[in-house]
Amino acid sequence: MEQSNTKIGDVMKKNLDQSQPSIRFSTVWDKHKKSSRKLFGLKKVVAVPLTALVSLMVLLTVGFTFTAIEDNTDYPFVDDPAVIGKWQSVDYVAEIDQFNPSQKTQQGDLFLKELAFIKGGKMLEALSQGNGSLRDLNLSWTQGIAINKHEKTASKYVIKEINGSTYMFYEWKCGDYTYFHMTPQFFVLNKVDNLDYSNYKMAAIDDKVDYPFVDDPQLVGKWECVDYVKTIDKFKPGTSSVLGELFLTQLNIAENGKISALTSESKTPYEKLSWTKGLILDKKDKMASKYEIKELKGDIYLFYEWKSGDYKFGGMQPEYFVLKKLK
Amino acid sequence: MKDISQDQAEAIFVEHSSYVYRIALFLSKSPTLAEDITQDTFLQVFRKYNSYDPAKPITPWIYQIALNITRKTMRKQKWLHLVKEVPTNEGLNYVEDKILQDELGHELWKEINKLTLKSREVIVLHYYSGLKLNEIATALDIPLGTCKSRLNTALNSLEKQLQGNKITIACKGEDLYGTI
């Protein structure tokens, strides 16, 4: 057997090293000079006022028309034995009729990887992010419809036999549909098995949560959630990168290591969190989240590493809730 | 920082244009697109040079620009394809059509080219351009963890694709992370 890691480099060198661009530096430099002169003129005379005017119009239009779509998700359960089992994504199409098993429209990994429909109306979903395994994301189904109560979407599904294989066309209702009112497209999934996934065990990450209490007076107080960002450096005070409401709304952090968290989904505070210097701990679900406190533009912000099911069961990189200290 | 001088621009172009072109060629599989991507990359490098932090290495910064332009160009191609205005892509199989010297290398090269764009991006930056994982993370504007997992995924896919051949992927997972 040949070990290919060094070979990968060799093969790439062999195939790419002979290729040279025909473009010359002088051509690029001339274009650069011309375009920078043009840009300067445009910027001063037309571009800046025009961009400002267009932005204002867009803002006004969006401000007046922006409404998130909320589907009816209240359907009684109707059984559909044909849907039970695991389905694997094979394509993503704008219209059902567009699908051709021998000529896929998409290459590479598809965002939605798998679905498992369980008897009685439960569903599991696997995305190509993280560890890509099936997870319980609180989705449910009834005949012809997959329901996401959290996102308030009801996606229709259609099962078809094509060339002897069973395919599902699954309406994909993401932010483009909810916030930008775009027509949903369809994931095409191929039936893999008819198994019952009721007892499917999700592989979970358990953090060490057994830490002694170390005080951090800076952390104590009331914090209001203002944003949710991929990494700490992406946060810009005064702006929000999230469309719609934030799941975590407030943290009340007491001196004794206790935390009371408020979410947009419940009026009852979540009291299971605790803290020690540098970490917010969820001992019940075995998750230890790092936190950082920063002063930005005169306000104090808490960056709270959010370890949701995406981290625990999906192995994905945690993101951050940003909370502003209330005075 | 001041605007870039012609001498500085030429030095950067001479040092990096071939690599940018080859990465663009590998990702787009089209010499025409690769030429366009190379030109647009350096136009942007020259224009944005005053925002470049000289305390950091320049290569990941240039590659970041090149990759963004490559992705944009390829998205545009997809769109043009949908509206049937795609220019004749005379070089689509250019890379695959190269004469290859040994059979295993040929097989490996074929399978590398079948990987997804995301996978090919990390593979070309790591194995061809010789960037370390933290530099690749900068170039792709992703966290280091994501970068490691993308490289691992790419190697896993490659291994799966190569099953039945006499090639195995030697280092994956933690071994691979040692390459930082």
Short mmCIF file of C-alpha atoms in Angstrom, two decimals:
data_model
loop_
_atom_site.label_atom_id
_atom_site.label_comp_id
_atom_site.label_asym_id
_atom_site.label_seq_id
_atom_site.Cartn_x
_atom_site.Cartn_y
_atom_site.Cartn_z
CA MET A 1 0.00 0.00 0.00
CA GLU A 2 1.32 3.42 -0.86
CA GLN A 3 1.05 6.24 1.68
CA SER A 4 -0.41 9.13 -0.21
CA ASN A 5 0.02 12.24 1.97
CA THR A 6 3.37 13.16 0.53
CA LYS A 7 2.07 11.88 -2.78
CA ILE A 8 -0.79 14.41 -2.71
CA GLY A 9 1.77 17.22 -2.70
CA ASP A 10 3.87 15.51 -5.37
CA VAL A 11 0.92 14.86 -7.65
CA MET A 12 -0.27 18.44 -7.31
CA LYS A 13 3.18 19.80 -8.03
CA LYS A 14 3.53 17.55 -11.04
CA ASN A 15 0.22 18.72 -12.50
CA LEU A 16 0.26 22.37 -11.58
CA ASP A 17 3.88 23.49 -11.66
CA GLN A 18 4.00 23.61 -15.45
CA SER A 19 1.05 26.01 -15.68
CA GLN A 20 1.92 29.68 -15.98
CA PRO A 21 -0.38 32.67 -16.36
CA SER A 22 0.01 34.54 -19.63
CA ILE A 23 -1.04 37.80 -18.03
CA ARG A 24 1.76 40.37 -17.56
CA PHE A 25 2.39 42.66 -14.64
CA SER A 26 2.28 45.75 -16.87
CA THR A 27 -1.28 44.92 -18.00
CA VAL A 28 -2.52 44.53 -14.44
CA TRP A 29 -0.68 47.64 -13.27
CA ASP A 30 -2.13 49.76 -16.10
CA LYS A 31 -5.63 48.55 -15.27
CA HIS A 32 -5.03 49.31 -11.62
CA LYS A 33 -3.90 52.85 -12.38
CA LYS A 34 -6.85 53.47 -14.69
CA SER A 35 -9.41 52.01 -12.31
CA SER A 36 -8.06 53.90 -9.29
CA ARG A 37 -8.32 57.19 -11.23
CA LYS A 38 -11.82 56.27 -12.34
CA LEU A 39 -12.86 55.23 -8.83
CA PHE A 40 -11.60 58.46 -7.33
CA GLY A 41 -13.63 60.52 -9.75
CA LEU A 42 -16.72 58.38 -9.43
CA LYS A 43 -16.56 58.26 -5.68
CA LYS A 44 -16.39 62.02 -5.34
CA VAL A 45 -19.01 62.96 -7.87
CA VAL A 46 -21.52 60.17 -8.16
CA ALA A 47 -20.82 57.01 -6.20
CA VAL A 48 -21.04 58.31 -2.62
CA PRO A 49 -24.30 60.30 -2.90
CA LEU A 50 -25.82 57.63 -5.12
CA THR A 51 -24.90 54.80 -2.73
CA ALA A 52 -26.25 56.81 0.20
CA LEU A 53 -29.53 57.46 -1.63
CA VAL A 54 -29.96 53.83 -2.68
CA SER A 55 -29.11 52.59 0.84
CA LEU A 56 -31.66 54.97 2.32
CA MET A 57 -34.33 53.80 -0.11
CA VAL A 58 -33.55 50.15 0.60
CA LEU A 59 -33.62 50.77 4.34
CA LEU A 60 -36.94 52.55 4.13
CA THR A 61 -38.44 49.86 1.92
CA VAL A 62 -37.16 47.05 4.12
CA GLY A 63 -38.25 48.91 7.24
CA PHE A 64 -41.80 49.18 5.95
CA THR A 65 -42.18 45.72 4.48
CA PHE A 66 -40.01 43.51 6.66
CA THR A 67 -42.06 40.75 8.23
CA ALA A 68 -40.93 37.24 8.98
CA ILE A 69 -43.17 34.51 7.58
CA GLU A 70 -44.66 32.25 10.23
CA ASP A 71 -46.26 29.08 8.86
CA ASN A 72 -49.11 27.31 10.56
CA THR A 73 -47.42 24.49 12.48
CA ASP A 74 -50.47 23.22 14.28
CA TYR A 75 -51.38 20.04 12.41
CA PRO A 76 -52.92 16.84 13.81
CA PHE A 77 -50.76 13.73 13.33
CA VAL A 78 -51.72 11.58 10.34
CA ASP A 79 -49.60 8.46 9.78
CA ASP A 80 -47.59 7.86 6.61
CA PRO A 81 -45.86 4.43 6.71
CA ALA A 82 -44.07 5.17 3.41
CA VAL A 83 -41.98 7.89 5.01
CA ILE A 84 -40.54 5.85 7.91
CA GLY A 85 -36.80 5.28 7.69
CA LYS A 86 -33.65 7.09 6.65
CA TRP A 87 -33.29 9.37 3.63
CA GLN A 88 -30.05 10.70 2.17
CA SER A 89 -29.71 13.94 0.15
CA VAL A 90 -28.69 13.54 -3.47
CA ASP A 91 -29.59 16.90 -5.04
CA TYR A 92 -31.12 20.35 -4.48
CA VAL A 93 -33.51 21.67 -7.12
CA ALA A 94 -35.72 24.69 -7.69
CA GLU A 95 -38.68 22.62 -8.91
CA ILE A 96 -39.58 18.97 -8.36
CA ASP A 97 -39.74 18.31 -12.13
CA GLN A 98 -36.19 19.58 -12.53
CA PHE A 99 -34.70 16.51 -10.85
CA ASN A 100 -32.93 14.03 -13.09
CA PRO A 101 -31.19 11.15 -11.25
CA SER A 102 -28.57 10.81 -13.98
CA GLN A 103 -27.80 14.55 -14.19
CA LYS A 104 -27.53 16.19 -10.79
CA THR A 105 -27.67 19.98 -10.55
CA GLN A 106 -25.42 20.14 -7.46
CA GLN A 107 -21.88 18.89 -6.97
CA GLY A 108 -20.22 18.16 -3.65
CA ASP A 109 -21.65 18.06 -0.13
CA LEU A 110 -25.20 19.22 0.30
CA PHE A 111 -26.09 21.26 3.39
CA LEU A 112 -28.85 18.85 4.43
CA LYS A 113 -27.26 15.42 4.63
CA GLU A 114 -29.88 13.03 5.97
CA LEU A 115 -33.34 12.82 7.48
CA ALA A 116 -34.83 10.01 9.55
CA PHE A 117 -38.58 9.83 9.97
CA ILE A 118 -39.63 8.00 13.13
CA LYS A 119 -42.96 6.28 13.81
CA GLY A 120 -45.38 8.53 15.70
CA GLY A 121 -44.21 11.84 14.18
CA LYS A 122 -40.65 12.46 15.37
CA MET A 123 -37.76 13.32 13.03
CA LEU A 124 -33.97 13.39 13.09
CA GLU A 125 -31.84 15.61 10.86
CA ALA A 126 -28.15 15.48 9.86
CA LEU A 127 -26.37 18.47 8.34
CA SER A 128 -23.06 18.36 6.53
CA GLN A 129 -21.56 20.68 9.17
CA GLY A 130 -19.83 19.34 12.30
CA ASN A 131 -19.77 15.58 12.70
CA GLY A 132 -22.67 15.17 10.24
CA SER A 133 -24.57 12.70 12.42
CA LEU A 134 -28.34 12.49 12.88
CA ARG A 135 -29.67 14.73 15.63
CA ASP A 136 -32.97 15.46 17.31
CA LEU A 137 -33.67 19.09 16.44
CA ASN A 138 -37.26 19.02 17.70
CA LEU A 139 -38.65 18.48 14.23
CA SER A 140 -41.86 16.56 13.73
CA TRP A 141 -43.94 15.31 10.83
CA THR A 142 -47.44 14.48 9.79
CA GLN A 143 -48.51 13.07 6.43
CA GLY A 144 -46.97 15.27 3.70
CA ILE A 145 -45.56 17.92 6.07
CA ALA A 146 -42.39 18.31 8.16
CA ILE A 147 -42.81 20.77 11.02
CA ASN A 148 -40.26 22.98 12.77
CA LYS A 149 -42.07 24.61 15.69
CA HIS A 150 -39.01 26.62 16.75
CA GLU A 151 -38.51 28.20 13.29
CA LYS A 152 -42.28 28.23 12.70
CA THR A 153 -42.06 26.50 9.34
CA ALA A 154 -44.11 23.71 7.77
CA SER A 155 -42.30 22.12 4.81
CA LYS A 156 -44.16 19.86 2.46
CA TYR A 157 -42.62 16.58 1.38
CA VAL A 158 -43.51 14.53 -1.66
CA ILE A 159 -42.42 10.92 -2.24
CA LYS A 160 -41.93 9.67 -5.81
CA GLU A 161 -40.66 6.51 -7.47
CA ILE A 162 -38.18 7.32 -10.22
CA ASN A 163 -36.36 4.62 -12.22
CA GLY A 164 -37.00 2.04 -9.49
CA SER A 165 -35.69 4.22 -6.62
CA THR A 166 -37.70 6.05 -3.98
CA TYR A 167 -37.05 9.78 -3.72
CA MET A 168 -38.37 12.43 -1.39
CA PHE A 169 -38.69 16.09 -2.41
CA TYR A 170 -38.33 18.07 0.79
CA GLU A 171 -39.22 21.76 0.74
CA TRP A 172 -36.33 23.67 2.33
CA LYS A 173 -37.54 26.66 4.30
CA CYS A 174 -34.50 28.57 5.47
CA GLY A 175 -33.97 32.29 6.18
CA ASP A 176 -34.41 33.08 2.47
CA TYR A 177 -38.02 31.97 2.82
CA THR A 178 -38.72 33.24 6.35
CA TYR A 179 -37.13 36.67 6.09
CA PHE A 180 -36.78 37.40 2.38
CA HIS A 181 -40.00 35.73 1.23
CA MET A 182 -38.23 33.72 -1.47
CA THR A 183 -39.85 30.61 -2.93
CA PRO A 184 -38.40 27.56 -1.16
CA GLN A 185 -36.40 25.04 -3.18
CA PHE A 186 -36.31 21.28 -2.67
CA PHE A 187 -33.75 18.87 -1.33
CA VAL A 188 -34.02 15.55 -3.13
CA LEU A 189 -33.39 12.60 -0.84
CA ASN A 190 -33.02 8.95 -1.69
CA LYS A 191 -34.52 6.35 0.65
CA VAL A 192 -31.74 4.39 2.35
CA ASP A 193 -33.67 2.10 4.70
CA ASN A 194 -37.04 1.49 6.38
CA LEU A 195 -35.58 1.13 9.88
CA ASP A 196 -37.15 2.42 13.06
CA TYR A 197 -34.93 5.14 14.54
CA SER A 198 -36.99 5.53 17.76
CA ASN A 199 -34.11 4.30 19.90
CA TYR A 200 -31.35 6.07 17.96
CA LYS A 201 -28.60 7.13 20.36
CA MET A 202 -26.90 10.38 19.47
CA ALA A 203 -23.18 10.56 20.20
CA ALA A 204 -22.72 13.38 22.71
CA ILE A 205 -19.76 15.43 23.90
CA ASP A 206 -19.57 15.68 27.71
CA ASP A 207 -17.42 18.55 29.00
CA LYS A 208 -15.68 18.48 32.36
CA VAL A 209 -17.97 20.52 34.62
CA ASP A 210 -16.54 19.73 38.02
CA TYR A 211 -14.68 22.96 38.82
CA PRO A 212 -14.23 24.66 42.20
CA PHE A 213 -15.81 28.10 42.58
CA VAL A 214 -13.41 30.99 41.91
CA ASP A 215 -14.85 34.49 42.26
CA ASP A 216 -15.01 37.00 39.40
CA PRO A 217 -16.70 40.23 40.60
CA GLN A 218 -16.70 41.60 37.02
CA LEU A 219 -19.19 38.95 35.96
CA VAL A 220 -21.78 39.60 38.65
CA GLY A 221 -24.78 41.64 37.51
CA LYS A 222 -27.56 41.82 34.95
CA TRP A 223 -26.68 41.30 31.29
CA GLU A 224 -28.93 41.88 28.31
CA CYS A 225 -28.39 39.95 25.10
CA VAL A 226 -27.65 42.14 22.07
CA ASP A 227 -26.17 39.86 19.42
CA TYR A 228 -25.06 36.37 18.41
CA VAL A 229 -21.79 36.11 16.51
CA LYS A 230 -19.60 33.44 14.99
CA THR A 231 -16.42 34.70 16.62
CA ILE A 232 -15.79 37.43 19.20
CA ASP A 233 -14.02 39.73 16.74
CA LYS A 234 -17.08 39.78 14.46
CA PHE A 235 -19.09 41.81 17.00
CA LYS A 236 -19.56 45.50 16.26
CA PRO A 237 -21.19 47.50 19.09
CA GLY A 238 -24.47 49.09 18.05
CA THR A 239 -25.13 46.58 15.26
CA SER A 240 -26.89 43.23 15.23
CA SER A 241 -26.00 40.40 12.92
CA VAL A 242 -29.13 38.43 13.74
CA LEU A 243 -32.43 38.62 11.90
CA GLY A 244 -35.36 38.00 14.23
CA GLU A 245 -35.28 37.50 17.97
CA LEU A 246 -32.39 36.08 19.97
CA PHE A 247 -32.96 32.83 21.86
CA LEU A 248 -31.12 33.99 24.98
CA THR A 249 -32.47 37.33 26.20
CA GLN A 250 -30.96 37.96 29.64
CA LEU A 251 -28.56 36.59 32.24
CA ASN A 252 -28.79 37.51 35.91
CA ILE A 253 -25.51 36.49 37.47
CA ALA A 254 -25.38 36.29 41.25
CA GLU A 255 -22.34 36.45 43.53
CA ASN A 256 -22.74 32.90 44.83
CA GLY A 257 -22.02 31.22 41.50
CA LYS A 258 -25.66 30.98 40.45
CA ILE A 259 -27.16 32.18 37.18
CA SER A 260 -30.72 32.78 36.10
CA ALA A 261 -31.18 32.84 32.33
CA LEU A 262 -34.17 34.15 30.40
CA THR A 263 -34.95 32.94 26.89
CA SER A 264 -37.41 34.08 24.25
CA GLU A 265 -39.11 30.69 24.43
CA SER A 266 -40.10 30.59 28.08
CA LYS A 267 -41.26 33.01 30.72
CA THR A 268 -39.77 30.81 33.44
CA PRO A 269 -36.09 31.51 34.07
CA TYR A 270 -33.64 28.66 33.48
CA GLU A 271 -31.90 28.15 36.82
CA LYS A 272 -29.59 25.22 36.05
CA LEU A 273 -26.51 27.27 35.12
CA SER A 274 -23.66 28.14 37.46
CA TRP A 275 -20.32 29.88 37.06
CA THR A 276 -16.75 30.01 38.17
CA LYS A 277 -14.06 32.38 36.93
CA GLY A 278 -13.77 32.00 33.13
CA LEU A 279 -16.56 29.43 32.73
CA ILE A 280 -20.34 29.22 32.68
CA LEU A 281 -21.34 25.68 33.57
CA ASP A 282 -24.37 23.60 32.71
CA LYS A 283 -23.86 20.66 35.04
CA LYS A 284 -27.09 18.97 33.97
CA ASP A 285 -26.12 18.77 30.31
CA LYS A 286 -22.38 18.59 31.06
CA MET A 287 -21.27 21.67 29.16
CA ALA A 288 -18.60 24.17 30.19
CA SER A 289 -18.70 27.41 28.19
CA LYS A 290 -15.91 29.94 28.25
CA TYR A 291 -16.73 33.60 28.68
CA GLU A 292 -14.85 36.82 28.03
CA ILE A 293 -15.63 40.32 29.27
CA LYS A 294 -14.61 43.29 27.12
CA GLU A 295 -15.10 47.02 27.29
CA LEU A 296 -16.06 48.41 23.89
CA LYS A 297 -16.99 52.01 23.19
CA GLY A 298 -17.73 52.72 26.86
CA ASP A 299 -19.96 49.68 27.44
CA ILE A 300 -19.11 46.34 29.03
CA TYR A 301 -19.88 43.23 27.01
CA LEU A 302 -19.92 39.57 27.95
CA PHE A 303 -19.08 37.06 25.20
CA TYR A 304 -20.69 33.78 26.21
CA GLU A 305 -19.64 30.69 24.27
CA TRP A 306 -22.91 29.04 23.33
CA LYS A 307 -22.76 25.29 23.44
CA SER A 308 -26.08 24.14 22.08
CA GLY A 309 -27.05 20.78 20.62
CA ASP A 310 -24.99 21.74 17.56
CA TYR A 311 -21.90 21.41 19.75
CA LYS A 312 -23.04 18.62 22.03
CA PHE A 313 -24.43 16.28 19.40
CA GLY A 314 -23.15 17.77 16.15
CA GLY A 315 -19.54 18.48 17.16
CA MET A 316 -19.81 21.98 15.68
CA GLN A 317 -17.71 24.94 16.73
CA PRO A 318 -19.58 26.95 19.41
CA GLU A 319 -20.57 30.53 18.57
CA TYR A 320 -21.10 33.45 20.97
CA PHE A 321 -23.99 35.30 22.54
CA VAL A 322 -23.02 38.90 23.19
CA LEU A 323 -24.56 40.47 26.29
CA LYS A 324 -24.32 44.08 27.41
CA LYS A 325 -24.02 44.87 31.11
CA LEU A 326 -27.01 46.82 32.39
CA LYS A 327 -26.12 49.79 34.53
CA MET B 1 -0.15 52.71 5.18
CA LYS B 2 0.59 54.45 1.86
CA ASP B 3 -0.66 53.28 -1.52
CA ILE B 4 1.41 50.59 -3.19
CA SER B 5 4.28 51.71 -5.41
CA GLN B 6 4.91 50.19 -8.83
CA ASP B 7 8.07 48.47 -7.58
CA GLN B 8 6.29 46.91 -4.60
CA ALA B 9 3.43 45.83 -6.84
CA GLU B 10 5.78 44.22 -9.35
CA ALA B 11 7.67 42.35 -6.63
CA ILE B 12 4.42 40.98 -5.22
CA PHE B 13 3.15 40.05 -8.68
CA VAL B 14 6.36 38.27 -9.63
CA GLU B 15 6.45 36.30 -6.40
CA HIS B 16 2.81 35.27 -6.14
CA SER B 17 1.10 35.41 -9.55
CA SER B 18 2.07 31.89 -10.64
CA TYR B 19 0.79 30.33 -7.41
CA VAL B 20 -2.43 32.35 -7.52
CA TYR B 21 -2.95 31.30 -11.13
CA ARG B 22 -2.32 27.63 -10.38
CA ILE B 23 -4.68 27.64 -7.38
CA ALA B 24 -7.34 29.34 -9.51
CA LEU B 25 -6.73 26.82 -12.29
CA PHE B 26 -7.01 23.90 -9.89
CA LEU B 27 -10.24 25.23 -8.37
CA SER B 28 -11.93 26.54 -11.52
CA LYS B 29 -10.50 23.93 -13.92
CA SER B 30 -10.41 26.60 -16.63
CA PRO B 31 -7.31 28.47 -17.84
CA THR B 32 -9.50 31.36 -19.07
CA LEU B 33 -11.16 31.77 -15.69
CA ALA B 34 -7.83 31.29 -13.93
CA GLU B 35 -6.36 34.20 -15.96
CA ASP B 36 -9.33 36.42 -15.05
CA ILE B 37 -9.13 35.41 -11.39
CA THR B 38 -5.38 36.14 -11.31
CA GLN B 39 -5.88 39.57 -12.84
CA ASP B 40 -8.78 40.46 -10.52
CA THR B 41 -6.84 39.18 -7.51
CA PHE B 42 -3.88 41.46 -8.15
CA LEU B 43 -6.08 44.42 -9.01
CA GLN B 44 -7.66 43.98 -5.59
CA VAL B 45 -4.32 43.34 -3.88
CA PHE B 46 -2.97 46.62 -5.29
CA ARG B 47 -6.15 48.52 -4.44
CA LYS B 48 -6.40 47.19 -0.89
CA TYR B 49 -2.68 47.22 -0.14
CA ASN B 50 -3.06 50.21 2.18
CA SER B 51 -5.33 48.09 4.43
CA TYR B 52 -2.86 45.19 4.64
CA ASP B 53 -1.19 44.77 8.04
CA PRO B 54 2.56 44.41 7.32
CA ALA B 55 3.07 42.74 10.71
CA LYS B 56 1.32 39.67 9.29
CA PRO B 57 2.53 37.39 6.48
CA ILE B 58 1.30 38.55 3.09
CA THR B 59 0.73 35.13 1.49
CA PRO B 60 -2.46 34.17 3.42
CA TRP B 61 -3.80 37.68 2.77
CA ILE B 62 -3.26 37.36 -0.98
CA TYR B 63 -4.72 33.84 -1.01
CA GLN B 64 -7.75 35.06 0.92
CA ILE B 65 -8.43 37.61 -1.82
CA ALA B 66 -7.76 35.03 -4.54
CA LEU B 67 -10.14 32.50 -2.98
CA ASN B 68 -12.91 35.05 -2.55
CA ILE B 69 -12.58 36.06 -6.18
CA THR B 70 -12.48 32.42 -7.29
CA ARG B 71 -15.68 31.65 -5.39
CA LYS B 72 -17.38 34.76 -6.78
CA THR B 73 -16.30 33.90 -10.31
CA MET B 74 -17.50 30.34 -9.97
CA ARG B 75 -20.86 31.48 -8.55
CA LYS B 76 -21.20 33.80 -11.54
CA GLN B 77 -20.37 30.90 -13.87
CA LYS B 78 -23.08 28.81 -12.24
CA TRP B 79 -25.54 31.64 -12.79
CA LEU B 80 -24.45 32.12 -16.40
CA HIS B 81 -24.85 28.40 -16.86
CA LEU B 82 -28.42 28.60 -15.57
CA VAL B 83 -29.30 31.37 -18.01
CA LYS B 84 -27.36 29.56 -20.75
CA GLU B 85 -24.87 32.35 -21.37
CA VAL B 86 -21.84 30.46 -20.21
CA PRO B 87 -18.83 31.10 -22.40
CA THR B 88 -17.31 28.05 -24.05
CA ASN B 89 -15.17 26.49 -21.41
CA GLU B 90 -12.38 25.23 -23.55
CA GLY B 91 -10.27 24.30 -20.59
CA LEU B 92 -12.71 22.49 -18.37
CA ASN B 93 -10.77 19.27 -18.53
CA TYR B 94 -7.47 20.99 -18.98
CA VAL B 95 -6.03 19.83 -15.71
CA GLU B 96 -7.27 16.26 -16.01
CA ASP B 97 -6.04 16.05 -19.58
CA LYS B 98 -2.42 16.56 -18.61
CA ILE B 99 -0.21 13.64 -19.38
CA LEU B 100 0.46 11.79 -16.18
CA GLN B 101 3.49 9.75 -15.55
CA ASP B 102 2.34 7.03 -13.18
CA GLU B 103 -0.94 5.26 -12.77
CA LEU B 104 -1.36 5.74 -9.02
CA GLY B 105 -0.54 9.40 -9.33
CA HIS B 106 -3.09 9.66 -12.11
CA GLU B 107 -5.72 7.96 -9.98
CA LEU B 108 -4.97 10.18 -6.99
CA TRP B 109 -5.06 13.34 -9.11
CA LYS B 110 -8.39 12.30 -10.63
CA GLU B 111 -9.90 11.72 -7.20
CA ILE B 112 -8.51 14.98 -5.78
CA ASN B 113 -10.26 16.81 -8.60
CA LYS B 114 -13.56 15.11 -7.72
CA LEU B 115 -13.52 16.60 -4.19
CA THR B 116 -15.88 19.44 -3.30
CA LEU B 117 -14.69 23.01 -3.77
CA LYS B 118 -14.29 23.47 0.01
CA SER B 119 -12.18 20.33 0.23
CA ARG B 120 -10.07 21.27 -2.78
CA GLU B 121 -9.44 24.69 -1.26
CA VAL B 122 -7.83 23.26 1.87
CA ILE B 123 -6.01 20.56 -0.07
CA VAL B 124 -4.42 22.99 -2.53
CA LEU B 125 -3.45 25.48 0.17
CA HIS B 126 -1.96 22.82 2.42
CA TYR B 127 -0.34 20.34 0.07
CA TYR B 128 0.49 22.58 -2.84
CA SER B 129 1.03 26.06 -1.43
CA GLY B 130 2.50 24.64 1.76
CA LEU B 131 0.45 26.87 4.05
CA LYS B 132 0.18 25.85 7.69
CA LEU B 133 -3.27 25.19 9.07
CA ASN B 134 -3.45 28.50 10.93
CA GLU B 135 -2.49 30.31 7.72
CA ILE B 136 -5.15 28.40 5.78
CA ALA B 137 -7.69 29.36 8.45
CA THR B 138 -6.74 33.02 7.88
CA ALA B 139 -6.91 32.69 4.11
CA LEU B 140 -10.33 31.03 4.26
CA ASP B 141 -11.55 33.31 7.09
CA ILE B 142 -12.62 30.34 9.19
CA PRO B 143 -11.70 29.21 12.73
CA LEU B 144 -8.72 26.88 13.05
CA GLY B 145 -10.98 24.06 14.29
CA THR B 146 -13.13 24.30 11.17
CA CYS B 147 -10.02 24.30 9.04
CA LYS B 148 -8.74 21.12 10.70
CA SER B 149 -12.06 19.42 10.27
CA ARG B 150 -12.28 20.48 6.60
CA LEU B 151 -8.87 19.02 5.89
CA ASN B 152 -9.79 15.87 7.76
CA THR B 153 -13.07 15.62 5.86
CA ALA B 154 -11.22 16.13 2.58
CA LEU B 155 -8.76 13.35 3.40
CA ASN B 156 -11.55 11.05 4.58
CA SER B 157 -13.46 11.63 1.33
CA LEU B 158 -10.31 11.03 -0.63
CA GLU B 159 -9.66 7.82 1.24
CA LYS B 160 -13.23 6.68 0.61
CA GLN B 161 -12.91 7.50 -3.08
CA LEU B 162 -9.62 5.65 -3.26
CA GLN B 163 -10.92 2.47 -1.68
CA GLY B 164 -9.94 -0.42 -3.86
CA ASN B 165 -6.78 1.32 -5.01
CA LYS B 166 -3.36 0.73 -3.57
CA ILE B 167 -3.25 4.11 -1.89
CA THR B 168 -4.00 4.93 1.75
CA ILE B 169 -4.11 8.26 3.50
CA ALA B 170 -1.33 8.17 6.07
CA CYS B 171 -2.15 10.98 8.52
CA LYS B 172 -5.56 12.07 9.65
CA GLY B 173 -7.15 13.46 12.80
CA GLU B 174 -4.77 14.37 15.60
CA ASP B 175 -1.66 13.40 13.59
CA LEU B 176 -2.68 15.90 11.01
CA TYR B 177 -3.19 18.68 13.57
CA GLY B 178 0.49 18.48 14.31
CA THR B 179 1.09 20.25 11.03
CA ILE B 180 0.19 23.65 12.53
#
